[in-house]
Short mmCIF file of C-alpha atoms and ligand atoms in Angstrom, two decimals:
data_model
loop_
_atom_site.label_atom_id
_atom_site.label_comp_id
_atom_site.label_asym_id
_atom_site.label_seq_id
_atom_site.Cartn_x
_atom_site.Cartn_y
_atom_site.Cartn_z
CA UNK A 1 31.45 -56.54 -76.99
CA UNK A 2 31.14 -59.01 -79.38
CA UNK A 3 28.66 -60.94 -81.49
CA UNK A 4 29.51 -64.24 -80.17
CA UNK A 5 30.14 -63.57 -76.66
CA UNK A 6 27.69 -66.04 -74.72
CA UNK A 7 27.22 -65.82 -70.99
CA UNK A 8 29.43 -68.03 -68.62
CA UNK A 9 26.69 -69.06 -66.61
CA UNK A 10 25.40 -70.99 -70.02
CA UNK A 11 22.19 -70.21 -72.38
CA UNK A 12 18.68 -71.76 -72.86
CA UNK A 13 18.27 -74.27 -75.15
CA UNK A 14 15.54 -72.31 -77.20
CA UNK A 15 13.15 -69.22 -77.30
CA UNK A 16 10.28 -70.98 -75.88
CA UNK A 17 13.06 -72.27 -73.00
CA UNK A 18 13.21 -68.50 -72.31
CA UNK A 19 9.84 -67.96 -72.50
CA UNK A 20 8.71 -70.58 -70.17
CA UNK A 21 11.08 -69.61 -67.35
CA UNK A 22 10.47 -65.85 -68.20
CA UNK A 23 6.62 -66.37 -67.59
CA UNK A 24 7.96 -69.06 -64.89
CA UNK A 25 8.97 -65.70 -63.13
CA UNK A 26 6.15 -63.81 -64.04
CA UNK A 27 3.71 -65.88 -63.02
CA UNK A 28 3.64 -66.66 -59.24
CA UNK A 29 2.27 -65.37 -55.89
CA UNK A 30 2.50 -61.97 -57.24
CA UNK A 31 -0.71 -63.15 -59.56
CA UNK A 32 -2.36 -65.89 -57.09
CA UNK A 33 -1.90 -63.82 -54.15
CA UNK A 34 -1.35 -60.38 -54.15
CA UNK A 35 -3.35 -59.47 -57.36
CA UNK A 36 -6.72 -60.58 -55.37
CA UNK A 37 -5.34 -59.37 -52.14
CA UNK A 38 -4.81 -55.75 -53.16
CA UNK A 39 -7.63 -55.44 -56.00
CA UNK A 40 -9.72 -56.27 -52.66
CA UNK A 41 -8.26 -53.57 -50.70
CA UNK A 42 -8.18 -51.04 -53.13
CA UNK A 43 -11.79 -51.44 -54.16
CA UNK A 44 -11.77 -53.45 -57.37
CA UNK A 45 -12.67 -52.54 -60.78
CA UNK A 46 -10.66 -49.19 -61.19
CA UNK A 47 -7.93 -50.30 -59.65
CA UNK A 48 -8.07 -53.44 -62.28
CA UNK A 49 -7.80 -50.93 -65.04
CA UNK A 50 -5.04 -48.87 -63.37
CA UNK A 51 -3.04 -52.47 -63.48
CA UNK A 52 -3.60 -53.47 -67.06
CA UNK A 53 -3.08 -49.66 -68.68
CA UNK A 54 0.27 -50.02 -66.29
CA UNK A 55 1.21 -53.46 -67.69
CA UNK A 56 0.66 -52.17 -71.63
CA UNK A 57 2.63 -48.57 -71.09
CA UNK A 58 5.02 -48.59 -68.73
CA UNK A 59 5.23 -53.02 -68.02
CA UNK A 60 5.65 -54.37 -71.64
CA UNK A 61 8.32 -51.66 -73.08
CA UNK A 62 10.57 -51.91 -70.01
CA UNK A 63 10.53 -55.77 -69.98
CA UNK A 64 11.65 -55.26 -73.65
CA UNK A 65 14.25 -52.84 -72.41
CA UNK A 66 15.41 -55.51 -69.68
CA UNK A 67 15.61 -58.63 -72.24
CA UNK A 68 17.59 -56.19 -74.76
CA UNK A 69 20.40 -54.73 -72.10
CA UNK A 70 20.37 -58.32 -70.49
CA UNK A 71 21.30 -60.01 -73.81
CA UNK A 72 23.85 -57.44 -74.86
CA UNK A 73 25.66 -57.39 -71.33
CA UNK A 74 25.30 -61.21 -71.22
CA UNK A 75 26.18 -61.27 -67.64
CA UNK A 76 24.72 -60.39 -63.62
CA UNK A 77 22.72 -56.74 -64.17
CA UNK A 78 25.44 -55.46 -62.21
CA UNK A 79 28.04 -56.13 -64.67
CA UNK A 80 25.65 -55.86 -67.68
CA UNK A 81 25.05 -52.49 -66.25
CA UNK A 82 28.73 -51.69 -66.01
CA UNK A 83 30.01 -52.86 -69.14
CA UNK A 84 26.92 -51.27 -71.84
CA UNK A 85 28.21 -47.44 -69.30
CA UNK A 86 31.49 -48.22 -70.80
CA UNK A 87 30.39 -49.30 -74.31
CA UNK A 88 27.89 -45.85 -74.35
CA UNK A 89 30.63 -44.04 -72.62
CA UNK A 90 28.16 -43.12 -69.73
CA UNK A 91 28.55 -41.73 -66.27
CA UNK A 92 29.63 -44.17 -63.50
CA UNK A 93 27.06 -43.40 -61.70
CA UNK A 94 24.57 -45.62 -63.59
CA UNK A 95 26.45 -48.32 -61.83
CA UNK A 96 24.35 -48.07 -58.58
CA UNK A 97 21.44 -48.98 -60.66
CA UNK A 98 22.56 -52.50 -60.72
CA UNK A 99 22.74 -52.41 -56.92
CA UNK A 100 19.61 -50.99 -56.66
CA UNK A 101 18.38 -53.82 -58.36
CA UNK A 102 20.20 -57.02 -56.42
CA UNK A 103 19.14 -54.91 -53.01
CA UNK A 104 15.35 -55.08 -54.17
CA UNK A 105 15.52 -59.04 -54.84
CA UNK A 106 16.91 -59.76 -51.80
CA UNK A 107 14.25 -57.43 -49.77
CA UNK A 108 11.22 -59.56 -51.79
CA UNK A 109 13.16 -62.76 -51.78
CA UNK A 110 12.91 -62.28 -47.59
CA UNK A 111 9.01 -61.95 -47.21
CA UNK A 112 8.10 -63.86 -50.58
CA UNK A 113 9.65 -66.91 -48.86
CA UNK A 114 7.70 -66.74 -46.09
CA UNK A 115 4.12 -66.64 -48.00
CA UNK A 116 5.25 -69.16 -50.07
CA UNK A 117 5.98 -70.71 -46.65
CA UNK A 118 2.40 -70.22 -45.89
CA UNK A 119 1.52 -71.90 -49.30
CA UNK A 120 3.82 -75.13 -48.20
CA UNK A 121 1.93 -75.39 -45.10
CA UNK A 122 -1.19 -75.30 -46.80
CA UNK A 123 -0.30 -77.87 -48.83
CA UNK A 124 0.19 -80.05 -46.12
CA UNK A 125 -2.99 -79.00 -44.53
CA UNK A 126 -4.97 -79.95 -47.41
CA UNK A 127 -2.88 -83.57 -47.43
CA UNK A 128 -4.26 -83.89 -44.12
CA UNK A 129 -7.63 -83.40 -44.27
CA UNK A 130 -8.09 -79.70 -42.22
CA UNK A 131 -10.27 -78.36 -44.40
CA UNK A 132 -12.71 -81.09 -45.48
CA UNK A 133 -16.12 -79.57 -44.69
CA UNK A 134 -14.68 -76.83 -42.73
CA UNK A 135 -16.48 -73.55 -42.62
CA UNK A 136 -15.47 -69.68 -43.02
CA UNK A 137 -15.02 -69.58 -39.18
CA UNK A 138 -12.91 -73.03 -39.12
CA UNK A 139 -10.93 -71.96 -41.52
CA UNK A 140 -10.29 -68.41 -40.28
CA UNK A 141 -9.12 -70.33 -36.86
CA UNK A 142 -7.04 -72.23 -38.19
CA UNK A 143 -5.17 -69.22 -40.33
CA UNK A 144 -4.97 -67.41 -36.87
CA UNK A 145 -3.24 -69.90 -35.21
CA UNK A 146 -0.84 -71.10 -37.82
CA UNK A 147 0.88 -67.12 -38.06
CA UNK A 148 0.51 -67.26 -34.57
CA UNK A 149 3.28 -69.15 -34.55
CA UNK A 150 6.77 -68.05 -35.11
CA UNK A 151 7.96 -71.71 -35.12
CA UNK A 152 5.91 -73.28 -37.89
CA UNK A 153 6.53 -69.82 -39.76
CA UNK A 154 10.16 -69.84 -39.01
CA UNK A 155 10.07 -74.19 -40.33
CA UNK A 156 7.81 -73.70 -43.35
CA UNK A 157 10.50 -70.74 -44.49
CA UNK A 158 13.29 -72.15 -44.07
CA UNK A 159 11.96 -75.58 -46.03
CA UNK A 160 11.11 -73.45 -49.05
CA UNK A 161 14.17 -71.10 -48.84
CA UNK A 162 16.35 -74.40 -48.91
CA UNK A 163 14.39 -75.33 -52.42
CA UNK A 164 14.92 -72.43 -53.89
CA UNK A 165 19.10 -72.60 -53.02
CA UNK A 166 18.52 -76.19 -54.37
CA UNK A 167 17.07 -75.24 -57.93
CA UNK A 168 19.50 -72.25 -57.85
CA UNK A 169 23.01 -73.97 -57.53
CA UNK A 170 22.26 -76.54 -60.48
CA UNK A 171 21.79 -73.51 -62.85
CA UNK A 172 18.67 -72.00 -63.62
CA UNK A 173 18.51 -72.91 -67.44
CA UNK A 174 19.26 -76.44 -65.97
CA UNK A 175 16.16 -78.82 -64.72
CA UNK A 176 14.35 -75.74 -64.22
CA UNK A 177 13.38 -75.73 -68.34
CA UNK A 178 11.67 -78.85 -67.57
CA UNK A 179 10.30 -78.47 -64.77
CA UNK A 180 8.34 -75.22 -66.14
CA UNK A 181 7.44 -77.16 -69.24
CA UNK A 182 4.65 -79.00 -67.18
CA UNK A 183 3.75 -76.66 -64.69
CA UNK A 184 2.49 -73.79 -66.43
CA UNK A 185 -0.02 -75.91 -67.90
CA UNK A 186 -0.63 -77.52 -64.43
CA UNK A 187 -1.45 -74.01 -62.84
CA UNK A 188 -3.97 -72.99 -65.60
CA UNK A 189 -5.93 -75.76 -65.53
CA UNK A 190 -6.13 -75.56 -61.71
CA UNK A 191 -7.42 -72.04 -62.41
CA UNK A 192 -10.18 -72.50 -64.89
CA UNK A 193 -11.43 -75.67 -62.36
CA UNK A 194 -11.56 -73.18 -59.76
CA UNK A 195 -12.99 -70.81 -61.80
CA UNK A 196 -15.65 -73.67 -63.02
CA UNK A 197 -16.33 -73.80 -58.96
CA UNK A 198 -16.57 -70.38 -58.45
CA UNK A 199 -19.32 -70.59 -61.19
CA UNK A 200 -21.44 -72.81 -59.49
CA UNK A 201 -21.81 -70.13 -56.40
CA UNK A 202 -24.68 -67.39 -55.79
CA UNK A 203 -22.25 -64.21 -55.98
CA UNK A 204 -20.65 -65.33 -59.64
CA UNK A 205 -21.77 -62.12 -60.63
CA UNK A 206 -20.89 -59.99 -58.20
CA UNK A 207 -17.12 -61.01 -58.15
CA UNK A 208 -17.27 -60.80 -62.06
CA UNK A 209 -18.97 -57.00 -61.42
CA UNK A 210 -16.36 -56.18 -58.24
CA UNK A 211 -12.95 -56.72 -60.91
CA UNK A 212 -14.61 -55.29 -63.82
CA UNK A 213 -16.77 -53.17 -63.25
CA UNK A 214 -14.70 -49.57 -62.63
CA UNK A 215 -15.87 -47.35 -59.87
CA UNK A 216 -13.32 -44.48 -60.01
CA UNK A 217 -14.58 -42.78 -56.65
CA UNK A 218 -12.65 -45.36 -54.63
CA UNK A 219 -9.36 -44.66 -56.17
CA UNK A 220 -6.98 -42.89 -54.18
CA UNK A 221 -3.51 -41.56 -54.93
CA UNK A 222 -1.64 -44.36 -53.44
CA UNK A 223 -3.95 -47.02 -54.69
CA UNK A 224 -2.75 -45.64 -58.05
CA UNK A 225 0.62 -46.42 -57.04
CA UNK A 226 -0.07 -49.36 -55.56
CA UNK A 227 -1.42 -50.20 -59.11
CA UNK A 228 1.95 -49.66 -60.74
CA UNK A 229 3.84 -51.46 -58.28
CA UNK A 230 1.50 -54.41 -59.05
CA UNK A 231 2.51 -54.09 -62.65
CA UNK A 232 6.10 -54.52 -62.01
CA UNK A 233 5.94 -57.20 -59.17
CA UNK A 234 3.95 -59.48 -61.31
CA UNK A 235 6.33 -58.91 -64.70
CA UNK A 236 9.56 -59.51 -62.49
CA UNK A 237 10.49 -55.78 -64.01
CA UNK A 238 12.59 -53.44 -62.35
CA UNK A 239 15.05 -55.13 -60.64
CA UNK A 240 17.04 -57.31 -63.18
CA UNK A 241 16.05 -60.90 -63.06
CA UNK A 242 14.62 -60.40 -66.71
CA UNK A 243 17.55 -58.43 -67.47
CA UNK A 244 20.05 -61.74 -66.09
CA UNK A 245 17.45 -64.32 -67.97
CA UNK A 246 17.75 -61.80 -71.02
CA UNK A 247 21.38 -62.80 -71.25
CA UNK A 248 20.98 -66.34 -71.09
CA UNK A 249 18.82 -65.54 -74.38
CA UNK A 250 20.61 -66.73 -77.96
CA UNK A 251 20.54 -63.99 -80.52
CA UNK A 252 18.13 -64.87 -82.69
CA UNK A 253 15.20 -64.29 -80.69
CA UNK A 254 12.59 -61.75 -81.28
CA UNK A 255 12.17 -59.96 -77.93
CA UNK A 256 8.83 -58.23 -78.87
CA UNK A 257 6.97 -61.11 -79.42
CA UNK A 258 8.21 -62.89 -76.41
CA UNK A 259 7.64 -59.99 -73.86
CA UNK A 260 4.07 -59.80 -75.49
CA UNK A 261 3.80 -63.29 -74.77
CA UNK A 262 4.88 -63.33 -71.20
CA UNK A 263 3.18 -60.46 -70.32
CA UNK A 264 -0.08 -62.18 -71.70
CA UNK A 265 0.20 -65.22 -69.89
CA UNK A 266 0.83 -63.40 -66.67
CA UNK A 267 -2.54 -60.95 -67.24
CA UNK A 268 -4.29 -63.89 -67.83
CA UNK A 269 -3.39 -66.09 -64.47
CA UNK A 270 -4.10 -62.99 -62.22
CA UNK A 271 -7.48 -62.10 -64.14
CA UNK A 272 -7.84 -65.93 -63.37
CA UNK A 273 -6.98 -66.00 -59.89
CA UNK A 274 -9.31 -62.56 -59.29
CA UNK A 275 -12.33 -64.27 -61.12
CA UNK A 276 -11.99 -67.35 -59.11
CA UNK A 277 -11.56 -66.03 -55.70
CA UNK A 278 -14.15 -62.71 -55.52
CA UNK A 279 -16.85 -65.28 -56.07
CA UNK A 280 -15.90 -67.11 -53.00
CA UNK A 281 -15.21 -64.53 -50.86
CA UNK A 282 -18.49 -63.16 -51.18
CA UNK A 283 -20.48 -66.42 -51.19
CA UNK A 284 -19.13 -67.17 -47.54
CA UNK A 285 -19.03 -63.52 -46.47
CA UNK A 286 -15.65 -62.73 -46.53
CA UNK A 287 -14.37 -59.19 -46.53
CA UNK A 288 -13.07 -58.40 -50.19
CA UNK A 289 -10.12 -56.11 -47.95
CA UNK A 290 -9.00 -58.83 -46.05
CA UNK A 291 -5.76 -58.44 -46.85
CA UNK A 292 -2.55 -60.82 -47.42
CA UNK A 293 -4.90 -64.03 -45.63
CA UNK A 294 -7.00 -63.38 -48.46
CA UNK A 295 -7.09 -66.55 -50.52
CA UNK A 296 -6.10 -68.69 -47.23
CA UNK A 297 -9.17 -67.94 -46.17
CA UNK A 298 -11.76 -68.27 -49.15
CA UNK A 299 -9.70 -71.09 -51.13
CA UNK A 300 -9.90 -73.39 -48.50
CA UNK A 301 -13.73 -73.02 -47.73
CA UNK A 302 -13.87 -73.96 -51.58
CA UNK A 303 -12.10 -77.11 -51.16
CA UNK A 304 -13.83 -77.65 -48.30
CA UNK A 305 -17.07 -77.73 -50.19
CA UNK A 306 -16.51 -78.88 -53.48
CA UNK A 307 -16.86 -82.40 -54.59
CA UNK A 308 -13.20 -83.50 -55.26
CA UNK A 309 -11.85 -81.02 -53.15
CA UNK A 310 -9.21 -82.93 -50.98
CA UNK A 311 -7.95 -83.55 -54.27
CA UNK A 312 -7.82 -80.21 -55.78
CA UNK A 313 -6.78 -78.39 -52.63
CA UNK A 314 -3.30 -80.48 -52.20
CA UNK A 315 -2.98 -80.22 -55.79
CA UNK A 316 -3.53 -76.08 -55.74
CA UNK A 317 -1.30 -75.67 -52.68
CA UNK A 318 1.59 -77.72 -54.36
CA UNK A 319 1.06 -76.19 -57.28
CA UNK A 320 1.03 -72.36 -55.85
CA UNK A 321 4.14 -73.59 -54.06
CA UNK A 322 6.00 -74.44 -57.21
CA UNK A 323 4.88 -71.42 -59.16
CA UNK A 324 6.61 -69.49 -55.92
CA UNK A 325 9.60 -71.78 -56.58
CA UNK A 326 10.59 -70.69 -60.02
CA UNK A 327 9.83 -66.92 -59.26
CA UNK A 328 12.20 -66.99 -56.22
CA UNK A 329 14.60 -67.96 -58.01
CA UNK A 330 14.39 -65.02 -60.18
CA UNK A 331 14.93 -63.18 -57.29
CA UNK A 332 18.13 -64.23 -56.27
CA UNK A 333 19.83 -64.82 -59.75
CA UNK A 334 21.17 -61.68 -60.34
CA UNK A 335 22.87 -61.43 -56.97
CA UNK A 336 24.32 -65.65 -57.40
CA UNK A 337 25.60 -64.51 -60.72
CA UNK A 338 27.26 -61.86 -59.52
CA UNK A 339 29.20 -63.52 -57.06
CA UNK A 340 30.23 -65.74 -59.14
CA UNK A 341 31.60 -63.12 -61.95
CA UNK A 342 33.02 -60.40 -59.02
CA UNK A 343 33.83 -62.85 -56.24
CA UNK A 344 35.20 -65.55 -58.11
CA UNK A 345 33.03 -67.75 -56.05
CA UNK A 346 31.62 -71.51 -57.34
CA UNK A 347 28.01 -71.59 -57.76
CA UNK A 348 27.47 -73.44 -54.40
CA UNK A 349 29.07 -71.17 -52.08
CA UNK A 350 27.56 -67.65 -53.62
CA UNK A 351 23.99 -69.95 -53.50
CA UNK A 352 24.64 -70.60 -49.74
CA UNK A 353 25.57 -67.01 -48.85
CA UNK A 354 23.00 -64.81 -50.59
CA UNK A 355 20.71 -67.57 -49.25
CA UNK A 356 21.19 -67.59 -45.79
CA UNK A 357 21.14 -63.55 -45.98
CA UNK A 358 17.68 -63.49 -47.22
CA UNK A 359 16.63 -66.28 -45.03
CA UNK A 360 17.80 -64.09 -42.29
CA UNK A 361 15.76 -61.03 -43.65
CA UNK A 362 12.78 -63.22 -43.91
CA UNK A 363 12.49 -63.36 -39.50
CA UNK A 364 11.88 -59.65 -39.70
CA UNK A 365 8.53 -60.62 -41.85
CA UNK A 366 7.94 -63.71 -39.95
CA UNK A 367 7.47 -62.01 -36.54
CA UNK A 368 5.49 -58.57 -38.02
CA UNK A 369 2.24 -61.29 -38.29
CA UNK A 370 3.14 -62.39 -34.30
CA UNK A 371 5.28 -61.19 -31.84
CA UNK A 372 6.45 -57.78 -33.41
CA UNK A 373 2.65 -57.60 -34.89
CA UNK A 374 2.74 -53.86 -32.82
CA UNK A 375 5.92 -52.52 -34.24
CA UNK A 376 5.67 -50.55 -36.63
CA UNK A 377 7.39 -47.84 -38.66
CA UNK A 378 5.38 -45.23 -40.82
CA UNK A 379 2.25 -46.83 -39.59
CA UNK A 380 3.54 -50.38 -41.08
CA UNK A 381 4.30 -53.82 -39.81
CA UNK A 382 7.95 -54.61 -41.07
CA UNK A 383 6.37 -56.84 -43.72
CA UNK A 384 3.82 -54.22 -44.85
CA UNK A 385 7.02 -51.60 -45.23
CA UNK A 386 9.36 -54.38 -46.44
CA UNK A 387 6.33 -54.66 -49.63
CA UNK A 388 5.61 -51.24 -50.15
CA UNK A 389 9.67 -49.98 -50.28
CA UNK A 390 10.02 -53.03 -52.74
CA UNK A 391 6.85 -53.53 -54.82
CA UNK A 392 6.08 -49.62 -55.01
CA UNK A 393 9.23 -47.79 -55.02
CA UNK A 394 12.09 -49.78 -55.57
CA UNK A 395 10.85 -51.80 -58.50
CA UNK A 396 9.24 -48.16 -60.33
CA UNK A 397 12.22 -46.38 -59.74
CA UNK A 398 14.52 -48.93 -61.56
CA UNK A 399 12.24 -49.26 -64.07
CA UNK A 400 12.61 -45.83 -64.67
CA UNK A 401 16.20 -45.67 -64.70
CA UNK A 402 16.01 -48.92 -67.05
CA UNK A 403 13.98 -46.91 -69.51
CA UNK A 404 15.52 -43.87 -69.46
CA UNK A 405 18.92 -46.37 -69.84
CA UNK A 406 17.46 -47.85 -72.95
CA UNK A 407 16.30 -45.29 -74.05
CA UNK A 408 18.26 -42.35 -74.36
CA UNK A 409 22.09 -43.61 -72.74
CA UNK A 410 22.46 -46.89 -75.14
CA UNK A 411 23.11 -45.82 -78.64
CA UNK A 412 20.11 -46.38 -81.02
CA UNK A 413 21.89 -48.48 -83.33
CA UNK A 414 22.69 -50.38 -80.18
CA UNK A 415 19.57 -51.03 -78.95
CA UNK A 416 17.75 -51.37 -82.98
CA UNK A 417 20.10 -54.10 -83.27
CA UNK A 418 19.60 -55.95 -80.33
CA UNK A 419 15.88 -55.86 -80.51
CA UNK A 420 15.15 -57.03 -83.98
CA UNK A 421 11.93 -55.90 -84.56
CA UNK A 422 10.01 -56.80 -87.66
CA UNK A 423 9.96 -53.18 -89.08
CA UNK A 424 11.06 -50.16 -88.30
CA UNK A 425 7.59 -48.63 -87.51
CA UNK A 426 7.48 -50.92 -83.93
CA UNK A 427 10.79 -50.07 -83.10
CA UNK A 428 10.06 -45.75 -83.53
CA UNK A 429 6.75 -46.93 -81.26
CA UNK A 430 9.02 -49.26 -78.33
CA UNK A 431 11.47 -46.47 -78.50
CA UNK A 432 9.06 -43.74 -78.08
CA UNK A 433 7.78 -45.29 -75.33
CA UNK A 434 10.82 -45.96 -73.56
CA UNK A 435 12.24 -42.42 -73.88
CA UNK A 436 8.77 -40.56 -72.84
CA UNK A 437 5.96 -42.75 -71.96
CA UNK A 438 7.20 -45.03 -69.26
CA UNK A 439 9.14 -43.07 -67.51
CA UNK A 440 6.94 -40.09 -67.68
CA UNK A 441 4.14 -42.09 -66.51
CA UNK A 442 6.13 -43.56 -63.31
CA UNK A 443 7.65 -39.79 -62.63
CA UNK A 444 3.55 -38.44 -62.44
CA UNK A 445 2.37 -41.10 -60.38
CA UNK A 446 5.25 -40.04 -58.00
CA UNK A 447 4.38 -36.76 -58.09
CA UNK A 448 1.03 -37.51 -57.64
CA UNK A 449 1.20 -39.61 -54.70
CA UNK A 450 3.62 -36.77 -52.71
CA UNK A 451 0.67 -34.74 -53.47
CA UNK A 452 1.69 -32.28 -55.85
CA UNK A 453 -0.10 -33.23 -59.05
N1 LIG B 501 6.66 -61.86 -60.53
C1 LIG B 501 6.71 -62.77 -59.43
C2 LIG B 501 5.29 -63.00 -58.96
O1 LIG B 501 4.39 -62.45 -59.50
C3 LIG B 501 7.61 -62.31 -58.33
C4 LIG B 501 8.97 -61.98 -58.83
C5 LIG B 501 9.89 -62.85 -59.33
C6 LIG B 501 9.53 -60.70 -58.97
N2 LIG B 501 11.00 -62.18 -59.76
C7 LIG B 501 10.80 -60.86 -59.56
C8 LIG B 501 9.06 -59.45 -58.65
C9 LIG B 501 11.58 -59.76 -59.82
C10 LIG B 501 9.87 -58.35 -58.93
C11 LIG B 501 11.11 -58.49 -59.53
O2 LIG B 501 5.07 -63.71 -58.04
#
């Protein structure tokens, strides 16, 4: 492999290019709404700590990890994958790792187009005036009878699926730089305004007390999991679309500094999100375990409410919707480029085809909130499994192979190269953690969860 082999499906312009659609990944409904959904469920506080000791361990070395084996392969993490076995003279069976990886994006890609669905429909809700001075129970009807229905599910899907194959074909260092450029910004100041609201209600306090104040009695074994899974979700780690963004990344760039940086920015919107939403939810009496309806219930009695709020609702929805947008398209990058490298196919045609596959995949979550609400396997809906195979095994389990990858297969020179760190103190510390820390940390939560630690 050499120096100034650049990947075919073209570079970013820039390091802060990288880092916008990095955190453009990072940040999406992973932070707005699963991060309140699940701190709900699994009783707040400790759980919140669980997340963040998760992100600095076992999240920020193996996004490092991913950037560094993306930029050396320079191409899909399957073929990245195959060609640093052959440059370390590893075993071929390393190879399924890049699978792994383009198997887990599709699974998420399925449901997280369908919430994002939800988010688009929202959107339009807002535009139309169903939630001006609505209250909790208004706005719990009209939840219930919008996944009631497989058809506006099934419409508001497909509508953001077809956006995502849009964005996807044109290239995602294309347009997409731009588009980031403004809405990062957008997002966070939509945040602090609903935080500003949130403020203004009784039960400030007691949302503020419910994320951060740690009650360790209410965590179990699998919220501990669940915690680690939430780590990886919201990075984008573990399956490979920071590893395939990684090798659109020019050489020069310090990888530390951005994964610090991205990781940062993504704390910060979900600590956002969490302190703007507890307040609400227990102003109007909302149950802090509601579950995946979570902030379509308390965000519109907000902007129901609030002076302004037509206003800020359509813009939040839209806004949520794009900050879906460029995450999906994370999702399905790895597999796009890979068809295009293996198959030899144009950009349109492997866009269209790992598209409709995941659009496909997406019913099976669609109908688990309606008609197929009773099926279930291992006491799950099909989107409840769908999450928990993804978010908490999947996405752990490649991280762990990524780390253990990076850290003991790749040769050190290799990866000391590649990462450029300012002194050779933080790289003994990134590689330390990489070879014991992360991947110990992932194995013992395992084990702990199956009940033998
Ligand atoms: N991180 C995104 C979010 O928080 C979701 C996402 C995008 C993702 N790409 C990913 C999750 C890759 C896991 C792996 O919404």
């Amino acid at each position: 492999m050499t120096d100034t082999k650049k990947s075919i499906h073209g570079e970013w312009s820039s390091r802060f290019a990288f880092i916008l659609a990095a955190a453009g990944s990072a940040v999406g409904l992973g932070n707005i709404w699963k991060f309140p959904y699940i701190t709900g469920e699994n009783g707040g506080g400790a759980f919140v700590l669980v997340y963040l000791a998760c992100v600095l361990l076992i999240g920020i070395p193996i996004m490092m990890a991913e950037t560094m084996l993306g930029r050396r392969g320079k191409q899909s993490p399957i073929n990245t994958i195959n060609a640093l076995v052959e440059e370390a003279g590893a075993d071929k069976s390393w190879h399924y790792l890049g699978w792994m990886g383009v198997i887990a994006g599709f699974l998420i890609l399925s449901y997280y187009s369908v919430i994002a669905g939800w988010a688009s429909a929202y959107a339009f809700k807002a535009f139309i005036g169903s939630f001006v001075n609505a209250d909790a129970t208004e706005i719990r009807e009209i939840f219930d009878d919008f996944i009631a229905s497989p058809m506006q599910l099934i419409f508001w899907h497909s509508l953001f699926m077809v956006a995502t194959m849009l964005v996807v074909v044109r290239g995602v260092n294309k347009g997409l730089e731009k588009a980031v450029y403004f809405l990062m910004p957008a997002l966070f100041i939509l945040l602090i305004l609903l935080v500003g609201y949130a403020m203004t209600t009784d039960n400030y306090y007691q949302g503020i007390k419910f994320l951060f104040s740690p009650d360790f009695s209410k965590l179990t074994g699998d919220s501990v999991l669940i915690a680690m899974g939430q780590a990886f979700f919201t990075l984008s780690i573990g399956m490979g679309a920071i590893m395939v963004y990684g090798a659109y990344l020019p050489k020069d760039v310090s990888i530390a500094k951005t994964a610090f940086l991205i990781a940062g920015t993504d704390t910060v919107a979900a600590l956002l999100a969490g302190i703007a939403i507890f307040p609400i939810v227990f102003a109007n009496g909302l149950e802090p375990s509601g579950g995946p309806s979570l902030i379509f219930q308390a965000l519109p009695i907000a902007f129901g409410n609030m002076t302004g709020g037509w206003l800020f609702g359509v813009l939040f929805f839209v806004m949520l919707v794009f900050a879906a947008l460029k995450s999906s398209i994370s999702l399905i990058e790895p597999a796009v480029a890979w068809l295009v490298e293996h198959k030899g196919m144009n950009r349109e045609k492997a866009c269209i085809w790992s598209g409709l596959a995941a659009w496909l995949l997406g019913f099976g979550t669609i109908f688990s909130f309606n008609i197929w609400s009773g099926f279930k396997i291992f006491d799950r809906t099909i989107f409840q499994l769908l999450d928990y195979l993804t978010a908490n095994l999947m996405l752990p389990i490649g991280g762990f192979f990524i780390a253990v990858f990076a850290g003991w297969i790749i040769k050190q020179q290799h990866s000391e190269q590649e990462l450029q760190m300012p002194d050779a103190q933080s790289y003994q510390v990134w590689r330390f953690l990489v070879r014991y820390v992360s991947p110990a940390a992932v194995f013992f939560i395992f084990l702990h969860v199956v009940g033998v630690l």
